[in-house]
Short mmCIF file of C-alpha atoms in Angstrom, two decimals:
data_model
loop_
_atom_site.label_atom_id
_atom_site.label_comp_id
_atom_site.label_asym_id
_atom_site.label_seq_id
_atom_site.Cartn_x
_atom_site.Cartn_y
_atom_site.Cartn_z
CA UNK A 21 -22.69 -46.08 -78.47
CA UNK A 22 -21.13 -45.37 -81.86
CA UNK A 23 -24.18 -43.90 -83.62
CA UNK A 24 -22.85 -44.36 -87.14
CA UNK A 25 -22.00 -48.05 -86.68
CA UNK A 26 -25.28 -48.75 -84.87
CA UNK A 27 -27.24 -47.05 -87.66
CA UNK A 28 -25.45 -49.10 -90.33
CA UNK A 29 -26.13 -52.34 -88.46
CA UNK A 30 -29.81 -51.48 -87.96
CA UNK A 31 -30.37 -50.65 -91.63
CA UNK A 32 -28.57 -53.83 -92.69
CA UNK A 33 -30.88 -55.93 -90.51
CA UNK A 34 -34.17 -54.37 -91.61
CA UNK A 35 -33.63 -55.33 -95.23
CA UNK A 36 -31.39 -52.45 -96.30
CA UNK A 37 -32.27 -48.86 -97.07
CA UNK A 38 -34.20 -50.04 -100.14
CA UNK A 39 -36.75 -51.64 -97.78
CA UNK A 40 -37.41 -48.38 -95.90
CA UNK A 41 -40.47 -46.38 -96.93
CA UNK A 42 -40.19 -43.85 -94.14
CA UNK A 43 -38.44 -43.41 -90.80
CA UNK A 44 -39.32 -41.10 -87.92
CA UNK A 45 -38.65 -41.09 -84.20
CA UNK A 46 -40.31 -40.20 -80.91
CA UNK A 47 -38.75 -39.69 -77.48
CA UNK A 48 -37.27 -43.19 -77.31
CA UNK A 49 -37.99 -45.11 -80.53
CA UNK A 50 -37.00 -45.28 -84.17
CA UNK A 51 -40.19 -45.86 -86.18
CA UNK A 52 -39.87 -47.52 -89.58
CA UNK A 53 -42.49 -47.98 -92.28
CA UNK A 54 -41.14 -50.87 -94.35
CA UNK A 55 -41.95 -52.36 -97.74
CA UNK A 56 -41.50 -55.95 -96.55
CA UNK A 57 -41.40 -56.70 -92.82
CA UNK A 58 -40.41 -60.30 -93.55
CA UNK A 59 -36.89 -59.05 -94.32
CA UNK A 60 -36.39 -57.82 -90.75
CA UNK A 61 -33.99 -59.86 -88.61
CA UNK A 62 -35.44 -59.13 -85.18
CA UNK A 63 -33.06 -61.35 -83.20
CA UNK A 64 -30.01 -59.76 -84.81
CA UNK A 65 -31.37 -56.24 -84.24
CA UNK A 66 -31.83 -56.93 -80.52
CA UNK A 67 -28.12 -57.82 -80.30
CA UNK A 68 -26.99 -54.46 -81.72
CA UNK A 69 -25.31 -52.14 -79.24
CA UNK A 70 -27.73 -49.47 -78.05
CA UNK A 71 -30.90 -51.38 -78.98
CA UNK A 72 -33.12 -52.08 -75.97
CA UNK A 73 -35.90 -53.97 -77.75
CA UNK A 74 -38.24 -53.94 -80.74
CA UNK A 75 -41.99 -53.66 -81.25
CA UNK A 76 -44.43 -53.84 -84.14
CA UNK A 77 -47.51 -51.66 -83.93
CA UNK A 78 -49.90 -50.07 -86.38
CA UNK A 79 -47.90 -51.17 -89.42
CA UNK A 80 -44.70 -49.69 -87.98
CA UNK A 81 -41.56 -51.56 -87.00
CA UNK A 82 -40.24 -49.80 -83.91
CA UNK A 83 -36.77 -50.05 -82.37
CA UNK A 84 -36.54 -48.92 -78.75
CA UNK A 85 -33.33 -46.96 -78.17
CA UNK A 86 -33.92 -44.67 -75.20
CA UNK A 87 -32.81 -41.05 -74.69
CA UNK A 88 -30.08 -41.29 -77.36
CA UNK A 89 -32.61 -41.80 -80.15
CA UNK A 90 -32.16 -38.26 -81.56
CA UNK A 91 -28.46 -38.74 -82.28
CA UNK A 92 -29.01 -42.20 -83.74
CA UNK A 93 -31.88 -40.96 -85.92
CA UNK A 94 -29.59 -38.39 -87.54
CA UNK A 95 -27.24 -41.18 -88.65
CA UNK A 96 -30.11 -43.37 -89.83
CA UNK A 97 -31.57 -40.46 -91.82
CA UNK A 98 -28.23 -39.96 -93.59
CA UNK A 99 -28.38 -43.54 -94.85
CA UNK A 100 -32.09 -43.59 -95.66
CA UNK A 101 -32.44 -40.78 -98.16
CA UNK A 102 -36.05 -41.40 -99.15
CA UNK A 103 -37.54 -39.97 -102.33
CA UNK A 104 -41.21 -39.09 -102.74
CA UNK A 105 -41.67 -42.06 -105.06
CA UNK A 106 -40.37 -44.42 -102.38
CA UNK A 107 -42.83 -43.05 -99.84
CA UNK A 108 -45.77 -44.90 -101.38
CA UNK A 109 -46.66 -47.02 -98.38
CA UNK A 110 -48.18 -50.46 -98.59
CA UNK A 111 -51.89 -50.65 -97.81
CA UNK A 112 -52.85 -51.13 -94.16
CA UNK A 113 -56.21 -51.92 -92.64
CA UNK A 114 -58.26 -48.94 -91.48
CA UNK A 115 -57.58 -49.40 -87.76
CA UNK A 116 -53.80 -49.72 -88.16
CA UNK A 117 -53.70 -46.80 -90.57
CA UNK A 118 -55.73 -44.59 -88.22
CA UNK A 119 -53.63 -45.47 -85.16
CA UNK A 120 -50.43 -44.93 -87.15
CA UNK A 121 -51.64 -41.51 -88.32
CA UNK A 122 -52.74 -40.38 -84.86
CA UNK A 123 -49.55 -41.48 -83.13
CA UNK A 124 -47.39 -40.10 -85.95
CA UNK A 125 -49.01 -36.67 -85.75
CA UNK A 126 -49.02 -36.29 -81.98
CA UNK A 127 -45.60 -37.80 -81.30
CA UNK A 128 -43.98 -35.08 -83.40
CA UNK A 129 -45.57 -32.21 -81.44
CA UNK A 130 -44.95 -33.64 -77.96
CA UNK A 131 -41.78 -31.51 -77.44
CA UNK A 132 -43.83 -28.34 -77.98
CA UNK A 133 -46.49 -29.53 -75.53
CA UNK A 134 -43.86 -30.46 -72.95
CA UNK A 135 -42.27 -27.02 -73.33
CA UNK A 136 -45.66 -25.39 -72.76
CA UNK A 137 -46.38 -27.55 -69.74
CA UNK A 138 -43.01 -27.08 -68.07
CA UNK A 139 -43.18 -23.33 -68.63
CA UNK A 140 -46.52 -23.39 -66.87
CA UNK A 141 -44.94 -25.40 -64.04
CA UNK A 142 -42.18 -22.82 -63.59
CA UNK A 143 -44.76 -20.04 -63.55
CA UNK A 144 -46.82 -21.92 -60.95
CA UNK A 145 -43.78 -22.11 -58.67
CA UNK A 146 -42.92 -18.44 -59.17
CA UNK A 147 -46.43 -17.29 -58.32
CA UNK A 148 -46.92 -19.76 -55.45
CA UNK A 149 -43.83 -18.43 -53.69
CA UNK A 150 -44.76 -14.83 -54.57
CA UNK A 151 -41.64 -14.36 -56.68
CA UNK A 152 -43.69 -12.99 -59.58
CA UNK A 153 -46.90 -10.98 -59.39
CA UNK A 154 -49.83 -12.07 -61.54
CA UNK A 155 -50.23 -8.42 -62.49
CA UNK A 156 -46.67 -8.03 -63.80
CA UNK A 157 -45.44 -8.01 -67.39
CA UNK A 158 -43.11 -10.88 -66.52
CA UNK A 159 -46.11 -13.03 -65.63
CA UNK A 160 -47.87 -12.00 -68.84
CA UNK A 161 -44.89 -12.92 -71.02
CA UNK A 162 -44.25 -16.31 -69.39
CA UNK A 163 -47.94 -17.24 -69.29
CA UNK A 164 -48.30 -16.30 -72.95
CA UNK A 165 -45.98 -19.19 -73.90
CA UNK A 166 -48.43 -21.89 -72.85
CA UNK A 167 -51.45 -19.79 -73.80
CA UNK A 168 -50.20 -19.13 -77.33
CA UNK A 169 -49.06 -22.72 -77.94
CA UNK A 170 -52.43 -24.19 -76.97
CA UNK A 171 -54.42 -21.39 -78.62
CA UNK A 172 -52.63 -21.91 -81.93
CA UNK A 173 -52.38 -25.68 -81.57
CA UNK A 174 -54.06 -26.24 -84.99
CA UNK A 175 -50.97 -24.71 -86.66
CA UNK A 176 -48.64 -27.29 -85.11
CA UNK A 177 -51.08 -30.13 -85.72
CA UNK A 178 -51.60 -28.93 -89.29
CA UNK A 179 -47.88 -29.04 -90.01
CA UNK A 180 -47.47 -32.49 -88.41
CA UNK A 181 -50.51 -33.79 -90.30
CA UNK A 182 -49.06 -32.46 -93.55
CA UNK A 183 -45.88 -34.42 -92.93
CA UNK A 184 -47.83 -37.56 -92.03
CA UNK A 185 -50.25 -37.36 -94.96
CA UNK A 186 -47.41 -36.49 -97.36
CA UNK A 187 -48.61 -33.12 -98.57
CA UNK A 188 -47.01 -29.70 -98.14
CA UNK A 189 -46.79 -29.28 -94.33
CA UNK A 190 -46.79 -25.49 -94.63
CA UNK A 191 -50.14 -25.71 -96.40
CA UNK A 192 -51.34 -27.75 -93.43
CA UNK A 193 -50.07 -25.01 -91.15
CA UNK A 194 -51.85 -22.42 -93.30
CA UNK A 195 -55.14 -24.28 -92.88
CA UNK A 196 -54.56 -24.34 -89.12
CA UNK A 197 -53.93 -20.58 -89.20
CA UNK A 198 -57.22 -19.95 -91.01
CA UNK A 199 -59.10 -21.99 -88.40
CA UNK A 200 -57.52 -19.90 -85.63
CA UNK A 201 -58.25 -16.58 -87.36
CA UNK A 202 -60.42 -14.44 -85.08
CA UNK A 203 -62.80 -13.49 -87.90
CA UNK A 204 -63.49 -17.18 -88.64
CA UNK A 205 -63.30 -19.09 -85.36
CA UNK A 206 -66.61 -19.05 -83.41
CA UNK A 207 -68.10 -16.25 -85.55
CA UNK A 208 -71.90 -16.35 -86.00
CA UNK A 209 -73.74 -15.83 -89.30
CA UNK A 210 -71.01 -16.84 -91.77
CA UNK A 211 -71.83 -18.46 -95.09
CA UNK A 212 -69.94 -19.45 -98.24
CA UNK A 213 -71.80 -19.05 -101.54
CA UNK A 214 -75.05 -19.24 -99.60
CA UNK A 215 -74.04 -22.34 -97.61
CA UNK A 216 -74.21 -21.57 -93.90
CA UNK A 217 -71.15 -22.18 -91.73
CA UNK A 218 -71.53 -23.27 -88.12
CA UNK A 219 -70.00 -21.04 -85.46
CA UNK A 220 -67.31 -23.30 -84.00
CA UNK A 221 -64.30 -22.43 -81.85
CA UNK A 222 -61.32 -24.03 -83.57
CA UNK A 223 -58.55 -22.65 -81.35
CA UNK A 224 -56.97 -25.44 -79.25
CA UNK A 225 -58.74 -28.08 -81.38
CA UNK A 226 -57.04 -30.99 -83.14
CA UNK A 227 -59.54 -33.08 -85.09
CA UNK A 228 -60.86 -30.40 -87.50
CA UNK A 229 -57.41 -29.57 -88.87
CA UNK A 230 -56.39 -33.25 -89.04
CA UNK A 231 -59.43 -34.10 -91.15
CA UNK A 232 -58.91 -30.98 -93.25
CA UNK A 233 -55.26 -31.76 -93.99
CA UNK A 234 -56.15 -35.39 -94.75
CA UNK A 235 -58.60 -34.18 -97.40
CA UNK A 236 -56.14 -31.54 -98.59
CA UNK A 237 -53.51 -34.21 -99.27
CA UNK A 238 -55.78 -35.76 -101.91
CA UNK A 239 -56.68 -32.39 -103.42
CA UNK A 240 -53.01 -31.41 -103.68
CA UNK A 241 -52.03 -34.73 -105.29
CA UNK A 242 -54.89 -34.50 -107.79
CA UNK A 243 -54.08 -30.92 -108.78
CA UNK A 244 -50.37 -31.71 -109.08
CA UNK A 245 -51.10 -34.65 -111.34
CA UNK A 246 -53.25 -32.71 -113.82
CA UNK A 247 -51.57 -29.29 -113.72
CA UNK A 248 -48.83 -28.51 -116.29
CA UNK A 249 -45.41 -28.35 -114.65
CA UNK A 250 -44.87 -24.71 -115.57
CA UNK A 251 -48.05 -23.72 -113.69
CA UNK A 252 -47.70 -25.93 -110.60
CA UNK A 253 -45.63 -23.49 -108.56
CA UNK A 254 -48.49 -21.01 -108.08
CA UNK A 255 -51.63 -22.78 -109.33
CA UNK A 256 -51.51 -25.88 -107.08
CA UNK A 257 -51.08 -24.10 -103.71
CA UNK A 258 -53.56 -21.37 -104.68
CA UNK A 259 -56.31 -23.80 -105.73
CA UNK A 260 -55.57 -26.20 -102.89
CA UNK A 261 -56.14 -23.60 -100.19
CA UNK A 262 -59.13 -22.05 -101.99
CA UNK A 263 -60.81 -25.47 -102.16
CA UNK A 264 -59.90 -26.87 -98.75
CA UNK A 265 -60.74 -23.85 -96.57
CA UNK A 266 -64.48 -23.75 -97.37
CA UNK A 267 -64.63 -27.57 -97.40
CA UNK A 268 -63.12 -27.65 -93.93
CA UNK A 269 -65.39 -24.92 -92.57
CA UNK A 270 -68.50 -26.55 -94.05
CA UNK A 271 -67.74 -30.28 -93.74
CA UNK A 272 -64.54 -31.45 -92.06
CA UNK A 273 -64.43 -28.81 -89.33
CA UNK A 274 -67.89 -29.60 -87.94
CA UNK A 275 -67.19 -33.35 -88.14
CA UNK A 276 -63.91 -32.86 -86.30
CA UNK A 277 -65.58 -30.63 -83.72
CA UNK A 278 -68.24 -33.29 -83.20
CA UNK A 279 -65.52 -35.89 -82.57
CA UNK A 280 -63.94 -33.56 -80.04
CA UNK A 281 -67.31 -33.03 -78.33
CA UNK A 282 -67.88 -36.79 -78.17
CA UNK A 283 -64.48 -37.27 -76.57
CA UNK A 284 -65.20 -34.46 -74.12
CA UNK A 285 -68.51 -36.12 -73.23
CA UNK A 286 -66.72 -39.44 -72.78
CA UNK A 287 -64.18 -37.80 -70.46
CA UNK A 288 -67.00 -36.16 -68.49
CA UNK A 289 -68.62 -39.57 -68.02
CA UNK A 290 -65.29 -41.14 -67.04
CA UNK A 291 -64.73 -38.35 -64.51
CA UNK A 292 -68.27 -38.75 -63.15
CA UNK A 293 -69.51 -41.03 -60.40
CA UNK A 294 -66.86 -43.67 -61.06
CA UNK A 295 -64.08 -41.25 -61.95
CA UNK A 296 -61.69 -43.19 -59.73
CA UNK A 297 -61.97 -46.25 -61.99
CA UNK A 298 -60.52 -44.70 -65.16
CA UNK A 299 -56.97 -44.02 -63.90
CA UNK A 300 -57.00 -47.44 -62.19
CA UNK A 301 -57.75 -49.25 -65.46
CA UNK A 302 -55.17 -47.24 -67.42
CA UNK A 303 -52.54 -47.76 -64.72
CA UNK A 304 -53.14 -51.52 -64.84
CA UNK A 305 -52.70 -51.59 -68.61
CA UNK A 306 -50.09 -48.86 -69.02
CA UNK A 307 -46.90 -51.00 -69.12
CA UNK A 308 -48.53 -53.21 -71.74
CA UNK A 309 -49.61 -50.14 -73.72
CA UNK A 310 -46.03 -48.87 -73.78
CA UNK A 311 -44.86 -52.28 -75.01
CA UNK A 312 -47.02 -51.85 -78.10
CA UNK A 313 -46.73 -48.06 -78.40
CA UNK A 314 -50.50 -47.80 -78.02
CA UNK A 315 -50.23 -45.03 -75.39
CA UNK A 316 -49.54 -42.50 -78.15
CA UNK A 317 -52.89 -43.33 -79.76
CA UNK A 318 -54.66 -42.05 -76.63
CA UNK A 319 -53.11 -38.58 -76.85
CA UNK A 320 -56.24 -37.10 -78.50
CA UNK A 321 -58.08 -37.87 -75.25
CA UNK A 322 -55.46 -35.92 -73.31
CA UNK A 323 -55.52 -32.99 -75.73
CA UNK A 324 -59.31 -32.86 -75.60
CA UNK A 325 -59.24 -32.94 -71.81
CA UNK A 326 -56.71 -30.11 -71.62
CA UNK A 327 -58.51 -27.91 -74.15
CA UNK A 328 -61.96 -28.53 -72.60
CA UNK A 329 -61.30 -28.74 -68.87
CA UNK A 330 -57.76 -27.39 -68.46
CA UNK A 331 -56.48 -30.59 -66.87
CA UNK A 332 -56.29 -34.37 -67.30
CA UNK A 333 -57.09 -36.84 -64.53
CA UNK A 334 -56.73 -40.15 -66.36
CA UNK A 335 -53.89 -40.85 -68.80
CA UNK A 336 -51.39 -38.30 -67.47
CA UNK A 337 -51.99 -39.41 -63.87
CA UNK A 338 -51.83 -43.14 -64.64
CA UNK A 339 -48.79 -42.78 -66.89
CA UNK A 340 -46.95 -40.65 -64.34
CA UNK A 341 -47.50 -43.21 -61.56
CA UNK A 342 -46.57 -46.08 -63.88
CA UNK A 343 -43.23 -44.37 -64.55
CA UNK A 344 -42.64 -44.19 -60.80
CA UNK A 345 -43.38 -47.92 -60.57
CA UNK A 346 -40.91 -48.73 -63.35
CA UNK A 347 -38.31 -46.76 -61.42
CA UNK A 348 -39.17 -48.61 -58.21
CA UNK A 349 -38.70 -52.01 -59.88
CA UNK A 350 -35.29 -51.11 -61.25
CA UNK A 351 -34.07 -49.53 -58.01
CA UNK A 352 -35.27 -52.50 -55.93
CA UNK A 353 -33.34 -54.85 -58.20
CA UNK A 354 -30.30 -52.55 -58.17
CA UNK A 355 -30.23 -52.59 -54.37
CA UNK A 356 -30.81 -56.34 -54.03
CA UNK A 357 -28.60 -57.77 -56.77
CA UNK A 358 -24.94 -58.67 -56.31
CA UNK A 359 -24.39 -58.69 -60.07
CA UNK A 360 -22.35 -55.53 -60.77
CA UNK A 361 -23.43 -55.21 -64.42
CA UNK A 362 -27.10 -55.65 -63.55
CA UNK A 363 -26.76 -53.20 -60.65
CA UNK A 364 -25.34 -50.54 -62.98
CA UNK A 365 -28.07 -51.02 -65.60
CA UNK A 366 -30.85 -51.13 -63.00
CA UNK A 367 -29.69 -47.94 -61.28
CA UNK A 368 -29.41 -46.01 -64.56
CA UNK A 369 -32.75 -47.20 -65.99
CA UNK A 370 -34.47 -46.66 -62.64
CA UNK A 371 -33.28 -43.07 -62.50
CA UNK A 372 -34.36 -42.56 -66.12
CA UNK A 373 -37.87 -43.86 -65.34
CA UNK A 374 -38.28 -41.59 -62.33
CA UNK A 375 -37.20 -38.66 -64.52
CA UNK A 376 -39.92 -39.56 -67.04
CA UNK A 377 -38.38 -41.97 -69.60
CA UNK A 378 -39.56 -45.45 -68.62
CA UNK A 379 -38.85 -47.52 -71.72
CA UNK A 380 -35.19 -48.36 -70.89
CA UNK A 381 -36.42 -49.74 -67.54
CA UNK A 382 -39.36 -51.53 -69.13
CA UNK A 383 -37.38 -53.25 -71.87
CA UNK A 384 -34.07 -53.54 -70.05
CA UNK A 385 -35.26 -54.72 -66.64
CA UNK A 386 -39.00 -55.39 -66.37
CA UNK A 387 -39.25 -57.68 -69.40
CA UNK A 388 -36.11 -59.49 -68.31
CA UNK A 389 -37.71 -60.37 -64.97
CA UNK A 390 -41.25 -60.95 -66.16
CA UNK A 391 -42.95 -61.07 -62.75
CA UNK A 392 -42.11 -57.42 -62.29
CA UNK A 393 -44.27 -56.45 -65.27
CA UNK A 394 -47.33 -57.36 -63.21
CA UNK A 395 -45.80 -55.78 -60.11
CA UNK A 396 -45.67 -52.48 -62.04
CA UNK A 397 -49.38 -52.85 -62.80
CA UNK A 398 -50.21 -53.63 -59.16
CA UNK A 399 -48.22 -50.68 -57.84
CA UNK A 400 -49.74 -48.38 -60.43
CA UNK A 401 -53.26 -49.53 -59.56
CA UNK A 402 -52.71 -48.88 -55.84
CA UNK A 403 -51.46 -45.35 -56.43
CA UNK A 404 -54.05 -44.62 -59.13
CA UNK A 405 -56.89 -45.81 -56.89
CA UNK A 406 -55.91 -43.27 -54.24
CA UNK A 407 -55.35 -40.60 -56.92
CA UNK A 408 -58.74 -41.33 -58.48
CA UNK A 409 -60.60 -41.24 -55.18
CA UNK A 410 -58.92 -37.92 -54.35
CA UNK A 411 -59.53 -36.52 -57.88
CA UNK A 412 -55.87 -35.89 -58.71
CA UNK A 413 -55.41 -33.60 -61.72
CA UNK A 414 -52.44 -32.93 -64.00
CA UNK A 415 -52.40 -29.41 -65.45
CA UNK A 416 -49.88 -30.19 -68.21
CA UNK A 417 -47.90 -32.96 -69.88
CA UNK A 418 -46.24 -34.85 -67.04
CA UNK A 419 -43.79 -37.73 -67.10
CA UNK A 420 -41.36 -37.72 -64.19
CA UNK A 421 -40.41 -35.92 -61.01
CA UNK A 422 -39.24 -32.74 -62.83
CA UNK A 423 -42.87 -32.17 -63.85
CA UNK A 424 -44.22 -32.27 -60.26
CA UNK A 425 -45.05 -28.52 -60.35
CA UNK A 426 -47.65 -29.31 -63.03
CA UNK A 427 -49.75 -30.83 -60.24
CA UNK A 428 -49.94 -27.52 -58.39
CA UNK A 429 -53.57 -26.44 -58.46
CA UNK A 430 -54.62 -22.81 -58.91
CA UNK A 431 -56.58 -23.36 -55.67
CA UNK A 432 -53.63 -24.32 -53.46
CA UNK A 433 -51.30 -27.14 -52.46
CA UNK A 434 -53.92 -29.86 -51.97
CA UNK A 435 -53.60 -31.41 -55.43
CA UNK A 436 -49.80 -31.58 -55.20
CA UNK A 437 -50.05 -33.22 -51.77
CA UNK A 438 -52.35 -35.88 -53.25
CA UNK A 439 -49.83 -36.41 -56.05
CA UNK A 440 -46.94 -36.91 -53.62
CA UNK A 441 -49.02 -39.35 -51.56
CA UNK A 442 -49.92 -41.27 -54.74
CA UNK A 443 -46.24 -41.48 -55.68
CA UNK A 444 -45.34 -42.81 -52.23
CA UNK A 445 -48.07 -45.47 -52.44
CA UNK A 446 -47.16 -46.62 -55.97
CA UNK A 447 -43.41 -46.55 -55.37
CA UNK A 448 -43.56 -48.29 -51.97
CA UNK A 449 -45.89 -51.09 -53.08
CA UNK A 450 -43.85 -51.74 -56.22
CA UNK A 451 -40.48 -51.58 -54.46
CA UNK A 452 -41.52 -53.95 -51.65
CA UNK A 453 -43.20 -56.49 -53.95
CA UNK A 454 -40.20 -56.48 -56.29
CA UNK A 455 -37.68 -56.84 -53.48
CA UNK A 456 -39.58 -59.65 -51.75
CA UNK A 457 -41.20 -61.60 -54.59
CA UNK A 458 -40.40 -60.21 -58.03
CA UNK A 459 -36.69 -60.88 -58.27
CA UNK A 460 -34.27 -63.66 -57.37
CA UNK A 461 -30.58 -62.90 -57.38
CA UNK A 462 -27.40 -64.89 -58.08
CA UNK A 463 -27.90 -68.38 -59.52
CA UNK A 464 -31.69 -68.23 -59.33
CA UNK A 465 -31.59 -65.11 -61.51
CA UNK A 466 -30.53 -67.16 -64.53
CA UNK A 467 -33.71 -69.23 -64.30
CA UNK A 468 -35.76 -66.08 -64.18
CA UNK A 469 -34.52 -64.75 -67.56
#
């Protein structure tokens, strides 16, 4: 792919750079906030080299690219030099705006969370095979990576929220730092001007800082508007932080903590007597959630589960098995087809899905042969049912086979063995159904598209 040419063609077909309010990216997608979505030429965009498909979710026009999205984004960003005045987004309904904000915040910090999880996976392997002692300094240093990242998670979320809510992201990070400060977080008997402050543990939390930065964005804009230019440099940040810190500790922090507690209670219920049902339902819906980008909106559930229980047994498990199913579909088609071009694409997208990036397989293969979309759901359900009944847990952000060590339990190999069995079930069911019923080769293939 020629990134520069592809970027130029994309911008030309979304109404030009003048139509772009904002552009970001996640692991596989370019995400555009546009002034007028009626100017987008979807059919022409799908024909551009490197474009897998498009989606529209939460007021965002999304272009699915795959693993090369980082390089393409750099070229797109060069064309779309967006000023602050241009960033005034059109009004969205509350649901779309909320989903857009949640996904926008969490998508940007996923690389940090993956780094923390994979570091934990490496450490699990080192300790399991007695290569590193849990009493050694080496263990302490490596374990501190994940521990520090999750402990100071409000700093990362605060920065990402600042970017999303269009205020100074470093002020958002500063608010996160205050919430993590040992003399503030979970300290009893605090008050501000006589107003009592609840003792709440803010380390590893996400909702308190998100609500705080959201409120801070309005405070900062208001102060900037009414402060003389010569005083803005020191007066606006000083007054913003002085106002928002007590407001967050008194109002937004407790509300955010309550939201987190409600989610934790919901997860406890889901993991209760019918805990097996939750991963089954998510696995059935997961390919459709990826189609719309809705899976990112569920990340707060995952973060709450990790911070409260230390593991996730629903979304991470279901998503992991769904990726295996996407890989199984592509590999089954690659083995069966006599079409050389299709065989090449199916092999590459299948490998990508098994490694953790499923969207090229979903948009390049599964949607092309529509029966296989439901085959992915069936295979995912079969594996997730076994995983749910056996209480499979993921101890970090998982996506593909490289993250298998994140299923190693502190109590032994049992959890990993359940994971491997779940993979075999999901992959086998999906592969067999695709090979026998989900795909017709040669001339019949044309009728399938």
